[in-house]
Amino acid sequence: MTTTDRAGKRAALILNPIKNTGADAREIVERVSSEEGWEAPLVLETTVEDPGHGQAQEALRAGVEVVIAAGGDGTVRCVAEELSGTGTAMALVPLGTGNLLARNLDIAVDNPEEAVDTAFHGTERRIDVVHVTVDRAQKAHVFLVMAGLGYDAAIMSDTRDDLKDKVGWLAYVDAGIRNLPGKPARTTITIDGGRPFDRRLRSVMGGNCGKIMGGLEIFPGAKIDDGLLDLMTVAPRGRFGWLNVAGKLFAKGKGKDPSLEYYQCSRAEVQLHEPLEVQLDGDPLGKATHMSFEMKPESLRLRMPYGRKDPAILSNPLP
């Protein structure tokens, strides 16, 4: 959508101040707000103690038109957790290493000016959000792209920050190689309340959309507004187990190799017999033995580039 009546409107910018281009994002949002006739933006910086939750709550109390999350995937996820279900629109200015949601939606990851333009003038869509409960905690978290237990989470927790600063997303490749050795874990999975089934797995991942760094699509056909959770199990076996996994990934899930299996559902429950690492949109959360997923369809209003019509991401064409 495009906005015509802008008088009296205000944006909130939730900014991770440790990101190198954070100052530029603030300057751009302040300038564009002035140019559009909006009030001066509400600028809130994240902290180590509060990576975005409290700031998003403050933005909601202020009644802003749109909340712009300027930071990495962690900042985006924390802000989305508070905005989901509220009806207040969210926008992104990607400043991190992965920027997974932005990459899936073609929001500029290396051009803050273009990303801010999308925040003010982009098409607004409702996207799905997945709620996750870890070790049966009372409070659920959310993710927008993917979450998992096991190998994928071990990569996120073992990625070196100094290497990310030097080589960007290739630092995850380094962590992936270092974590290839390991034993499969006994796992029980329940899908949509059905009969539980057992597997010996290195990883279980839930996906809301398909792409990760490098453009690799690990959830083929996943759409961010189809109301479905995509679940993937990873079980390399034998000498060439990881080669089989890689082959099926690059074949976009085709074939019958049990090293990589896919399911679609609204709810899923994963029970482990030993604790493994957990991650949500790249944020490591420590170890756990239980994880439940619940899809919340179209619960977050998000601004994306005007005219975005990629069928690999969206179920319905844009107006």
PDB file of C-alpha atoms in Angstrom:
ATOM      1  CA  MET A   1       0.000   0.000   0.000  1.00  0.00           C
ATOM      2  CA  THR A   2       1.002   3.615  -0.308  1.00  0.00           C
ATOM      3  CA  THR A   3       0.170   6.193   2.314  1.00  0.00           C
ATOM      4  CA  THR A   4      -1.448   9.451   1.276  1.00  0.00           C
ATOM      5  CA  ASP A   5      -2.575  11.106   4.495  1.00  0.00           C
ATOM      6  CA  ARG A   6       0.615  11.340   6.584  1.00  0.00           C
ATOM      7  CA  ALA A   7      -0.129  14.271   8.886  1.00  0.00           C
ATOM      8  CA  GLY A   8       0.247  13.440  12.561  1.00  0.00           C
ATOM      9  CA  LYS A   9       1.806  10.045  11.910  1.00  0.00           C
ATOM     10  CA  ARG A  10       4.905   8.797  13.632  1.00  0.00           C
ATOM     11  CA  ALA A  11       7.369   5.938  13.219  1.00  0.00           C
ATOM     12  CA  ALA A  12       9.345   4.223  15.946  1.00  0.00           C
ATOM     13  CA  LEU A  13      12.910   3.148  15.235  1.00  0.00           C
ATOM     14  CA  ILE A  14      14.219   0.339  17.442  1.00  0.00           C
ATOM     15  CA  LEU A  15      17.939   0.416  16.855  1.00  0.00           C
ATOM     16  CA  ASN A  16      20.729  -1.948  17.810  1.00  0.00           C
ATOM     17  CA  PRO A  17      23.464   0.630  18.544  1.00  0.00           C
ATOM     18  CA  ILE A  18      26.394  -1.780  18.159  1.00  0.00           C
ATOM     19  CA  LYS A  19      25.738  -2.259  14.435  1.00  0.00           C
ATOM     20  CA  ASN A  20      28.146  -0.267  12.266  1.00  0.00           C
ATOM     21  CA  THR A  21      25.499   1.530  10.192  1.00  0.00           C
ATOM     22  CA  GLY A  22      23.117   2.189  13.074  1.00  0.00           C
ATOM     23  CA  ALA A  23      23.828   5.930  13.079  1.00  0.00           C
ATOM     24  CA  ASP A  24      23.054   6.104   9.346  1.00  0.00           C
ATOM     25  CA  ALA A  25      19.714   4.348   9.875  1.00  0.00           C
ATOM     26  CA  ARG A  26      18.699   6.848  12.528  1.00  0.00           C
ATOM     27  CA  GLU A  27      19.651   9.800  10.338  1.00  0.00           C
ATOM     28  CA  ILE A  28      17.744   8.384   7.357  1.00  0.00           C
ATOM     29  CA  VAL A  29      14.564   7.661   9.356  1.00  0.00           C
ATOM     30  CA  GLU A  30      14.636  11.145  10.889  1.00  0.00           C
ATOM     31  CA  ARG A  31      15.113  12.756   7.457  1.00  0.00           C
ATOM     32  CA  VAL A  32      12.415  10.714   5.707  1.00  0.00           C
ATOM     33  CA  SER A  33       9.959  11.365   8.555  1.00  0.00           C
ATOM     34  CA  SER A  34      10.508  15.091   8.088  1.00  0.00           C
ATOM     35  CA  GLU A  35      10.194  14.882   4.307  1.00  0.00           C
ATOM     36  CA  GLU A  36       6.935  12.951   4.578  1.00  0.00           C
ATOM     37  CA  GLY A  37       5.418  15.344   7.090  1.00  0.00           C
ATOM     38  CA  TRP A  38       5.466  12.797   9.912  1.00  0.00           C
ATOM     39  CA  GLU A  39       6.314  13.682  13.494  1.00  0.00           C
ATOM     40  CA  ALA A  40       9.896  13.164  14.636  1.00  0.00           C
ATOM     41  CA  PRO A  41      10.440   9.413  15.090  1.00  0.00           C
ATOM     42  CA  LEU A  42      10.532   7.727  18.463  1.00  0.00           C
ATOM     43  CA  VAL A  43      14.096   6.345  18.601  1.00  0.00           C
ATOM     44  CA  LEU A  44      14.750   3.542  21.087  1.00  0.00           C
ATOM     45  CA  GLU A  45      18.064   1.717  21.427  1.00  0.00           C
ATOM     46  CA  THR A  46      18.350  -1.928  22.400  1.00  0.00           C
ATOM     47  CA  THR A  47      20.624  -3.069  25.212  1.00  0.00           C
ATOM     48  CA  VAL A  48      22.278  -6.324  26.217  1.00  0.00           C
ATOM     49  CA  GLU A  49      19.681  -6.669  28.983  1.00  0.00           C
ATOM     50  CA  ASP A  50      16.754  -5.852  26.660  1.00  0.00           C
ATOM     51  CA  PRO A  51      17.351  -6.719  22.983  1.00  0.00           C
ATOM     52  CA  GLY A  52      14.042  -5.277  21.781  1.00  0.00           C
ATOM     53  CA  HIS A  53      11.069  -6.435  23.858  1.00  0.00           C
ATOM     54  CA  GLY A  54      10.722  -3.425  26.143  1.00  0.00           C
ATOM     55  CA  GLN A  55      11.419  -1.004  23.316  1.00  0.00           C
ATOM     56  CA  ALA A  56       8.656  -2.555  21.182  1.00  0.00           C
ATOM     57  CA  GLN A  57       6.235  -2.335  24.105  1.00  0.00           C
ATOM     58  CA  GLU A  58       7.090   1.351  24.519  1.00  0.00           C
ATOM     59  CA  ALA A  59       6.483   1.916  20.799  1.00  0.00           C
ATOM     60  CA  LEU A  60       3.085   0.242  21.084  1.00  0.00           C
ATOM     61  CA  ARG A  61       2.138   2.449  24.030  1.00  0.00           C
ATOM     62  CA  ALA A  62       3.107   5.497  21.963  1.00  0.00           C
ATOM     63  CA  GLY A  63       0.629   4.457  19.264  1.00  0.00           C
ATOM     64  CA  VAL A  64       3.062   4.758  16.357  1.00  0.00           C
ATOM     65  CA  GLU A  65       2.111   3.988  12.750  1.00  0.00           C
ATOM     66  CA  VAL A  66       5.003   1.599  12.093  1.00  0.00           C
ATOM     67  CA  VAL A  67       7.824   0.086  14.155  1.00  0.00           C
ATOM     68  CA  ILE A  68      11.129  -0.160  12.289  1.00  0.00           C
ATOM     69  CA  ALA A  69      13.509  -2.820  13.613  1.00  0.00           C
ATOM     70  CA  ALA A  70      17.064  -1.814  12.707  1.00  0.00           C
ATOM     71  CA  GLY A  71      19.483  -4.574  13.612  1.00  0.00           C
ATOM     72  CA  GLY A  72      20.159  -8.245  13.045  1.00  0.00           C
ATOM     73  CA  ASP A  73      17.866 -11.255  13.164  1.00  0.00           C
ATOM     74  CA  GLY A  74      17.785 -11.165  16.971  1.00  0.00           C
ATOM     75  CA  THR A  75      16.477  -7.600  17.056  1.00  0.00           C
ATOM     76  CA  VAL A  76      13.877  -8.403  14.401  1.00  0.00           C
ATOM     77  CA  ARG A  77      12.657 -11.477  16.279  1.00  0.00           C
ATOM     78  CA  CYS A  78      12.342  -9.692  19.632  1.00  0.00           C
ATOM     79  CA  VAL A  79      10.386  -6.805  18.103  1.00  0.00           C
ATOM     80  CA  ALA A  80       8.133  -9.184  16.156  1.00  0.00           C
ATOM     81  CA  GLU A  81       7.405 -11.132  19.338  1.00  0.00           C
ATOM     82  CA  GLU A  82       5.811  -8.014  20.833  1.00  0.00           C
ATOM     83  CA  LEU A  83       4.060  -6.775  17.668  1.00  0.00           C
ATOM     84  CA  SER A  84       2.548 -10.115  16.665  1.00  0.00           C
ATOM     85  CA  GLY A  85      -1.215 -10.013  17.072  1.00  0.00           C
ATOM     86  CA  THR A  86      -1.341  -6.270  17.830  1.00  0.00           C
ATOM     87  CA  GLY A  87      -2.187  -4.889  14.391  1.00  0.00           C
ATOM     88  CA  THR A  88       0.748  -2.455  14.445  1.00  0.00           C
ATOM     89  CA  ALA A  89       2.915  -2.681  11.331  1.00  0.00           C
ATOM     90  CA  MET A  90       6.571  -3.689  11.419  1.00  0.00           C
ATOM     91  CA  ALA A  91       9.372  -2.809   8.989  1.00  0.00           C
ATOM     92  CA  LEU A  92      13.025  -3.810   8.744  1.00  0.00           C
ATOM     93  CA  VAL A  93      16.345  -2.079   8.275  1.00  0.00           C
ATOM     94  CA  PRO A  94      18.734  -5.067   8.157  1.00  0.00           C
ATOM     95  CA  LEU A  95      22.037  -4.414   9.921  1.00  0.00           C
ATOM     96  CA  GLY A  96      23.118  -7.923  10.917  1.00  0.00           C
ATOM     97  CA  THR A  97      25.127 -10.761   9.413  1.00  0.00           C
ATOM     98  CA  GLY A  98      22.365 -13.174   8.459  1.00  0.00           C
ATOM     99  CA  ASN A  99      19.350 -10.883   7.924  1.00  0.00           C
ATOM    100  CA  LEU A 100      17.309 -13.991   7.083  1.00  0.00           C
ATOM    101  CA  LEU A 101      13.816 -12.479   6.955  1.00  0.00           C
ATOM    102  CA  ALA A 102      15.010  -9.530   4.889  1.00  0.00           C
ATOM    103  CA  ARG A 103      16.740 -11.843   2.408  1.00  0.00           C
ATOM    104  CA  ASN A 104      13.596 -13.942   2.013  1.00  0.00           C
ATOM    105  CA  LEU A 105      11.494 -10.848   1.317  1.00  0.00           C
ATOM    106  CA  ASP A 106      14.031  -9.022  -0.880  1.00  0.00           C
ATOM    107  CA  ILE A 107      14.336  -6.152   1.590  1.00  0.00           C
ATOM    108  CA  ALA A 108      17.655  -4.430   0.887  1.00  0.00           C
ATOM    109  CA  VAL A 109      20.342  -5.862   3.199  1.00  0.00           C
ATOM    110  CA  ASP A 110      23.119  -3.489   2.132  1.00  0.00           C
ATOM    111  CA  ASN A 111      21.189  -0.280   1.469  1.00  0.00           C
ATOM    112  CA  PRO A 112      19.609   1.328   4.566  1.00  0.00           C
ATOM    113  CA  GLU A 113      18.180   4.128   2.426  1.00  0.00           C
ATOM    114  CA  GLU A 114      16.200   1.656   0.312  1.00  0.00           C
ATOM    115  CA  ALA A 115      15.083  -0.304   3.374  1.00  0.00           C
ATOM    116  CA  VAL A 116      13.790   2.864   5.045  1.00  0.00           C
ATOM    117  CA  ASP A 117      11.935   3.774   1.862  1.00  0.00           C
ATOM    118  CA  THR A 118      10.208   0.372   2.075  1.00  0.00           C
ATOM    119  CA  ALA A 119       9.299   1.081   5.703  1.00  0.00           C
ATOM    120  CA  PHE A 120       7.448   4.260   4.695  1.00  0.00           C
ATOM    121  CA  HIS A 121       6.155   3.363   1.224  1.00  0.00           C
ATOM    122  CA  GLY A 122       6.197  -0.417   0.944  1.00  0.00           C
ATOM    123  CA  THR A 123       3.383  -2.879   0.438  1.00  0.00           C
ATOM    124  CA  GLU A 124       1.861  -4.094   3.685  1.00  0.00           C
ATOM    125  CA  ARG A 125       1.098  -7.790   4.110  1.00  0.00           C
ATOM    126  CA  ARG A 126       0.109 -10.083   6.945  1.00  0.00           C
ATOM    127  CA  ILE A 127       2.598 -12.892   7.477  1.00  0.00           C
ATOM    128  CA  ASP A 128       2.602 -16.021   9.613  1.00  0.00           C
ATOM    129  CA  VAL A 129       4.444 -16.226  12.917  1.00  0.00           C
ATOM    130  CA  VAL A 130       5.393 -19.461  14.689  1.00  0.00           C
ATOM    131  CA  HIS A 131       5.152 -19.674  18.471  1.00  0.00           C
ATOM    132  CA  VAL A 132       7.684 -21.920  20.183  1.00  0.00           C
ATOM    133  CA  THR A 133       7.704 -23.256  23.734  1.00  0.00           C
ATOM    134  CA  VAL A 134      11.024 -24.610  25.037  1.00  0.00           C
ATOM    135  CA  ASP A 135      11.047 -27.220  27.804  1.00  0.00           C
ATOM    136  CA  ARG A 136       7.338 -26.580  28.444  1.00  0.00           C
ATOM    137  CA  ALA A 137       7.960 -23.048  29.700  1.00  0.00           C
ATOM    138  CA  GLN A 138       4.901 -20.907  30.370  1.00  0.00           C
ATOM    139  CA  LYS A 139       6.103 -18.129  28.054  1.00  0.00           C
ATOM    140  CA  ALA A 140       6.307 -18.823  24.326  1.00  0.00           C
ATOM    141  CA  HIS A 141       8.806 -17.240  21.949  1.00  0.00           C
ATOM    142  CA  VAL A 142       8.284 -16.587  18.256  1.00  0.00           C
ATOM    143  CA  PHE A 143      10.268 -17.043  15.103  1.00  0.00           C
ATOM    144  CA  LEU A 144       9.765 -15.707  11.588  1.00  0.00           C
ATOM    145  CA  VAL A 145      12.176 -17.762   9.480  1.00  0.00           C
ATOM    146  CA  MET A 146      13.313 -20.955  11.202  1.00  0.00           C
ATOM    147  CA  ALA A 147      14.093 -22.597  14.525  1.00  0.00           C
ATOM    148  CA  GLY A 148      15.644 -25.881  15.501  1.00  0.00           C
ATOM    149  CA  LEU A 149      17.294 -28.271  17.882  1.00  0.00           C
ATOM    150  CA  GLY A 150      20.596 -30.032  17.364  1.00  0.00           C
ATOM    151  CA  TYR A 151      23.165 -29.489  14.643  1.00  0.00           C
ATOM    152  CA  ASP A 152      21.754 -26.228  13.243  1.00  0.00           C
ATOM    153  CA  ALA A 153      21.564 -24.693  16.710  1.00  0.00           C
ATOM    154  CA  ALA A 154      25.087 -25.876  17.533  1.00  0.00           C
ATOM    155  CA  ILE A 155      26.294 -23.929  14.492  1.00  0.00           C
ATOM    156  CA  MET A 156      24.641 -20.744  15.752  1.00  0.00           C
ATOM    157  CA  SER A 157      26.027 -21.079  19.270  1.00  0.00           C
ATOM    158  CA  ASP A 158      29.537 -21.939  18.017  1.00  0.00           C
ATOM    159  CA  THR A 159      29.930 -19.235  15.349  1.00  0.00           C
ATOM    160  CA  ARG A 160      32.810 -16.924  16.169  1.00  0.00           C
ATOM    161  CA  ASP A 161      31.836 -13.258  16.449  1.00  0.00           C
ATOM    162  CA  ASP A 162      35.282 -12.085  15.357  1.00  0.00           C
ATOM    163  CA  LEU A 163      35.000 -14.213  12.208  1.00  0.00           C
ATOM    164  CA  LYS A 164      31.530 -12.819  11.446  1.00  0.00           C
ATOM    165  CA  ASP A 165      33.032  -9.330  11.530  1.00  0.00           C
ATOM    166  CA  LYS A 166      35.712 -10.394   9.020  1.00  0.00           C
ATOM    167  CA  VAL A 167      33.907 -12.693   6.555  1.00  0.00           C
ATOM    168  CA  GLY A 168      30.183 -12.247   7.285  1.00  0.00           C
ATOM    169  CA  TRP A 169      27.891 -15.245   6.811  1.00  0.00           C
ATOM    170  CA  LEU A 170      30.833 -17.489   5.826  1.00  0.00           C
ATOM    171  CA  ALA A 171      31.577 -17.679   9.557  1.00  0.00           C
ATOM    172  CA  TYR A 172      28.566 -20.004   9.817  1.00  0.00           C
ATOM    173  CA  VAL A 173      30.210 -22.344   7.301  1.00  0.00           C
ATOM    174  CA  ASP A 174      33.256 -22.555   9.552  1.00  0.00           C
ATOM    175  CA  ALA A 175      31.055 -23.469  12.537  1.00  0.00           C
ATOM    176  CA  GLY A 176      29.129 -25.969  10.423  1.00  0.00           C
ATOM    177  CA  ILE A 177      32.271 -27.835   9.431  1.00  0.00           C
ATOM    178  CA  ARG A 178      33.572 -27.918  12.993  1.00  0.00           C
ATOM    179  CA  ASN A 179      30.275 -29.377  14.242  1.00  0.00           C
ATOM    180  CA  LEU A 180      29.857 -32.093  11.599  1.00  0.00           C
ATOM    181  CA  PRO A 181      31.095 -34.896  13.889  1.00  0.00           C
ATOM    182  CA  GLY A 182      28.536 -36.069  16.410  1.00  0.00           C
ATOM    183  CA  LYS A 183      26.045 -38.754  17.325  1.00  0.00           C
ATOM    184  CA  PRO A 184      22.339 -38.788  16.423  1.00  0.00           C
ATOM    185  CA  ALA A 185      19.907 -38.193  19.281  1.00  0.00           C
ATOM    186  CA  ARG A 186      16.866 -40.318  20.055  1.00  0.00           C
ATOM    187  CA  THR A 187      13.876 -38.151  19.175  1.00  0.00           C
ATOM    188  CA  THR A 188      10.089 -38.509  19.378  1.00  0.00           C
ATOM    189  CA  ILE A 189       8.009 -36.295  17.081  1.00  0.00           C
ATOM    190  CA  THR A 190       4.264 -35.621  17.162  1.00  0.00           C
ATOM    191  CA  ILE A 191       2.597 -33.783  14.268  1.00  0.00           C
ATOM    192  CA  ASP A 192      -0.826 -32.137  14.602  1.00  0.00           C
ATOM    193  CA  GLY A 193      -1.655 -34.279  17.629  1.00  0.00           C
ATOM    194  CA  GLY A 194      -1.203 -37.511  15.686  1.00  0.00           C
ATOM    195  CA  ARG A 195       0.580 -40.697  16.653  1.00  0.00           C
ATOM    196  CA  PRO A 196       4.144 -40.032  17.875  1.00  0.00           C
ATOM    197  CA  PHE A 197       7.003 -41.548  15.869  1.00  0.00           C
ATOM    198  CA  ASP A 198      10.646 -42.085  16.777  1.00  0.00           C
ATOM    199  CA  ARG A 199      13.788 -41.111  14.895  1.00  0.00           C
ATOM    200  CA  ARG A 200      17.519 -40.907  15.533  1.00  0.00           C
ATOM    201  CA  LEU A 201      18.420 -37.413  14.358  1.00  0.00           C
ATOM    202  CA  ARG A 202      21.133 -34.799  14.273  1.00  0.00           C
ATOM    203  CA  SER A 203      18.663 -31.940  13.856  1.00  0.00           C
ATOM    204  CA  VAL A 204      14.972 -31.034  13.784  1.00  0.00           C
ATOM    205  CA  MET A 205      14.059 -27.699  12.222  1.00  0.00           C
ATOM    206  CA  GLY A 206      10.821 -25.794  11.826  1.00  0.00           C
ATOM    207  CA  GLY A 207      10.555 -23.315   8.960  1.00  0.00           C
ATOM    208  CA  ASN A 208       8.259 -20.427   8.076  1.00  0.00           C
ATOM    209  CA  CYS A 209      10.062 -19.501   4.842  1.00  0.00           C
ATOM    210  CA  GLY A 210      12.765 -21.249   2.916  1.00  0.00           C
ATOM    211  CA  LYS A 211      16.049 -19.433   2.328  1.00  0.00           C
ATOM    212  CA  ILE A 212      19.175 -19.108   4.448  1.00  0.00           C
ATOM    213  CA  MET A 213      22.540 -17.439   3.807  1.00  0.00           C
ATOM    214  CA  GLY A 214      24.006 -17.909   0.364  1.00  0.00           C
ATOM    215  CA  GLY A 215      20.528 -18.233  -1.148  1.00  0.00           C
ATOM    216  CA  LEU A 216      20.246 -21.931  -0.211  1.00  0.00           C
ATOM    217  CA  GLU A 217      16.591 -22.973   0.030  1.00  0.00           C
ATOM    218  CA  ILE A 218      16.302 -25.533   2.813  1.00  0.00           C
ATOM    219  CA  PHE A 219      12.489 -25.557   3.057  1.00  0.00           C
ATOM    220  CA  PRO A 220      11.363 -26.047  -0.563  1.00  0.00           C
ATOM    221  CA  GLY A 221       7.973 -24.525  -1.252  1.00  0.00           C
ATOM    222  CA  ALA A 222       7.660 -22.882   2.156  1.00  0.00           C
ATOM    223  CA  LYS A 223       5.557 -19.704   2.080  1.00  0.00           C
ATOM    224  CA  ILE A 224       5.404 -17.098   4.780  1.00  0.00           C
ATOM    225  CA  ASP A 225       1.624 -16.614   4.552  1.00  0.00           C
ATOM    226  CA  ASP A 226       0.290 -20.138   3.871  1.00  0.00           C
ATOM    227  CA  GLY A 227      -0.598 -20.949   7.489  1.00  0.00           C
ATOM    228  CA  LEU A 228       1.659 -24.015   7.463  1.00  0.00           C
ATOM    229  CA  LEU A 229       4.741 -24.930   9.476  1.00  0.00           C
ATOM    230  CA  ASP A 230       7.405 -26.788   7.488  1.00  0.00           C
ATOM    231  CA  LEU A 231       9.277 -29.357   9.576  1.00  0.00           C
ATOM    232  CA  MET A 232      12.570 -30.917   8.508  1.00  0.00           C
ATOM    233  CA  THR A 233      14.457 -33.808  10.120  1.00  0.00           C
ATOM    234  CA  VAL A 234      18.164 -34.389   9.447  1.00  0.00           C
ATOM    235  CA  ALA A 235      19.554 -37.895   9.949  1.00  0.00           C
ATOM    236  CA  PRO A 236      22.853 -38.517   8.110  1.00  0.00           C
ATOM    237  CA  ARG A 237      23.808 -42.184   8.161  1.00  0.00           C
ATOM    238  CA  GLY A 238      26.944 -43.995   7.155  1.00  0.00           C
ATOM    239  CA  ARG A 239      30.157 -42.794   5.622  1.00  0.00           C
ATOM    240  CA  PHE A 240      28.469 -40.547   3.067  1.00  0.00           C
ATOM    241  CA  GLY A 241      25.577 -39.433   5.260  1.00  0.00           C
ATOM    242  CA  TRP A 242      26.240 -35.703   5.086  1.00  0.00           C
ATOM    243  CA  LEU A 243      26.766 -35.906   1.331  1.00  0.00           C
ATOM    244  CA  ASN A 244      23.290 -37.445   1.030  1.00  0.00           C
ATOM    245  CA  VAL A 245      21.859 -34.613   3.134  1.00  0.00           C
ATOM    246  CA  ALA A 246      23.582 -31.992   0.973  1.00  0.00           C
ATOM    247  CA  GLY A 247      22.448 -33.716  -2.210  1.00  0.00           C
ATOM    248  CA  LYS A 248      18.814 -33.714  -1.155  1.00  0.00           C
ATOM    249  CA  LEU A 249      19.055 -30.081  -0.056  1.00  0.00           C
ATOM    250  CA  PHE A 250      20.337 -29.016  -3.460  1.00  0.00           C
ATOM    251  CA  ALA A 251      17.662 -31.185  -5.089  1.00  0.00           C
ATOM    252  CA  LYS A 252      15.108 -29.173  -3.084  1.00  0.00           C
ATOM    253  CA  GLY A 253      13.826 -32.142  -1.103  1.00  0.00           C
ATOM    254  CA  LYS A 254      13.086 -34.418  -4.033  1.00  0.00           C
ATOM    255  CA  GLY A 255      13.727 -38.136  -3.671  1.00  0.00           C
ATOM    256  CA  LYS A 256      13.188 -40.675  -0.917  1.00  0.00           C
ATOM    257  CA  ASP A 257      16.441 -40.508   1.014  1.00  0.00           C
ATOM    258  CA  PRO A 258      15.518 -40.755   4.735  1.00  0.00           C
ATOM    259  CA  SER A 259      18.540 -38.619   5.660  1.00  0.00           C
ATOM    260  CA  LEU A 260      16.333 -35.579   5.050  1.00  0.00           C
ATOM    261  CA  GLU A 261      12.554 -35.694   5.530  1.00  0.00           C
ATOM    262  CA  TYR A 262       9.892 -32.967   5.323  1.00  0.00           C
ATOM    263  CA  TYR A 263       6.465 -32.545   6.892  1.00  0.00           C
ATOM    264  CA  GLN A 264       3.853 -29.769   6.831  1.00  0.00           C
ATOM    265  CA  CYS A 265       1.547 -29.100   9.765  1.00  0.00           C
ATOM    266  CA  SER A 266      -0.012 -26.527  12.078  1.00  0.00           C
ATOM    267  CA  ARG A 267       1.497 -27.906  15.286  1.00  0.00           C
ATOM    268  CA  ALA A 268       4.448 -30.110  16.125  1.00  0.00           C
ATOM    269  CA  GLU A 269       6.101 -31.416  19.266  1.00  0.00           C
ATOM    270  CA  VAL A 270       9.668 -32.666  19.585  1.00  0.00           C
ATOM    271  CA  GLN A 271      10.863 -34.687  22.581  1.00  0.00           C
ATOM    272  CA  LEU A 272      14.547 -35.519  22.988  1.00  0.00           C
ATOM    273  CA  HIS A 273      16.093 -38.137  25.220  1.00  0.00           C
ATOM    274  CA  GLU A 274      19.112 -35.904  25.860  1.00  0.00           C
ATOM    275  CA  PRO A 275      19.474 -32.104  25.799  1.00  0.00           C
ATOM    276  CA  LEU A 276      20.597 -30.437  22.571  1.00  0.00           C
ATOM    277  CA  GLU A 277      21.241 -26.847  21.524  1.00  0.00           C
ATOM    278  CA  VAL A 278      18.230 -24.695  20.539  1.00  0.00           C
ATOM    279  CA  GLN A 279      18.075 -21.704  18.187  1.00  0.00           C
ATOM    280  CA  LEU A 280      15.352 -19.291  17.074  1.00  0.00           C
ATOM    281  CA  ASP A 281      16.089 -17.287  13.907  1.00  0.00           C
ATOM    282  CA  GLY A 282      19.774 -17.734  14.617  1.00  0.00           C
ATOM    283  CA  ASP A 283      19.584 -16.800  18.304  1.00  0.00           C
ATOM    284  CA  PRO A 284      21.056 -19.588  20.481  1.00  0.00           C
ATOM    285  CA  LEU A 285      18.877 -20.304  23.525  1.00  0.00           C
ATOM    286  CA  GLY A 286      20.999 -22.936  25.280  1.00  0.00           C
ATOM    287  CA  LYS A 287      20.058 -26.603  25.554  1.00  0.00           C
ATOM    288  CA  ALA A 288      16.649 -28.261  25.911  1.00  0.00           C
ATOM    289  CA  THR A 289      14.935 -31.634  25.657  1.00  0.00           C
ATOM    290  CA  HIS A 290      11.483 -30.505  24.503  1.00  0.00           C
ATOM    291  CA  MET A 291      10.219 -28.044  21.916  1.00  0.00           C
ATOM    292  CA  SER A 292       6.689 -27.374  20.673  1.00  0.00           C
ATOM    293  CA  PHE A 293       5.736 -25.374  17.565  1.00  0.00           C
ATOM    294  CA  GLU A 294       2.391 -23.696  16.889  1.00  0.00           C
ATOM    295  CA  MET A 295       1.602 -21.760  13.720  1.00  0.00           C
ATOM    296  CA  LYS A 296      -0.201 -18.418  14.111  1.00  0.00           C
ATOM    297  CA  PRO A 297      -1.387 -17.538  10.600  1.00  0.00           C
ATOM    298  CA  GLU A 298      -1.204 -13.940   9.336  1.00  0.00           C
ATOM    299  CA  SER A 299      -0.594 -12.530  12.794  1.00  0.00           C
ATOM    300  CA  LEU A 300       2.053  -9.905  11.928  1.00  0.00           C
ATOM    301  CA  ARG A 301       1.670  -6.889   9.640  1.00  0.00           C
ATOM    302  CA  LEU A 302       4.913  -6.407   7.728  1.00  0.00           C
ATOM    303  CA  ARG A 303       6.014  -3.867   5.145  1.00  0.00           C
ATOM    304  CA  MET A 304       7.944  -5.218   2.185  1.00  0.00           C
ATOM    305  CA  PRO A 305       9.075  -3.823  -1.171  1.00  0.00           C
ATOM    306  CA  TYR A 306       6.164  -2.558  -3.242  1.00  0.00           C
ATOM    307  CA  GLY A 307       5.019  -5.082  -5.839  1.00  0.00           C
ATOM    308  CA  ARG A 308       6.742  -8.104  -4.221  1.00  0.00           C
ATOM    309  CA  LYS A 309       5.138 -11.108  -5.980  1.00  0.00           C
ATOM    310  CA  ASP A 310       7.582 -13.987  -5.595  1.00  0.00           C
ATOM    311  CA  PRO A 311       5.483 -17.202  -5.473  1.00  0.00           C
ATOM    312  CA  ALA A 312       8.262 -18.923  -3.559  1.00  0.00           C
ATOM    313  CA  ILE A 313       7.591 -16.632  -0.616  1.00  0.00           C
ATOM    314  CA  LEU A 314       3.950 -15.506  -0.750  1.00  0.00           C
ATOM    315  CA  SER A 315       0.843 -17.629  -1.292  1.00  0.00           C
ATOM    316  CA  ASN A 316      -1.353 -14.786  -2.509  1.00  0.00           C
ATOM    317  CA  PRO A 317      -0.439 -12.191  -5.137  1.00  0.00           C
ATOM    318  CA  LEU A 318       0.040  -8.646  -3.948  1.00  0.00           C
ATOM    319  CA  PRO A 319      -2.555  -6.045  -4.884  1.00  0.00           C
TER     320      PRO A 319
END
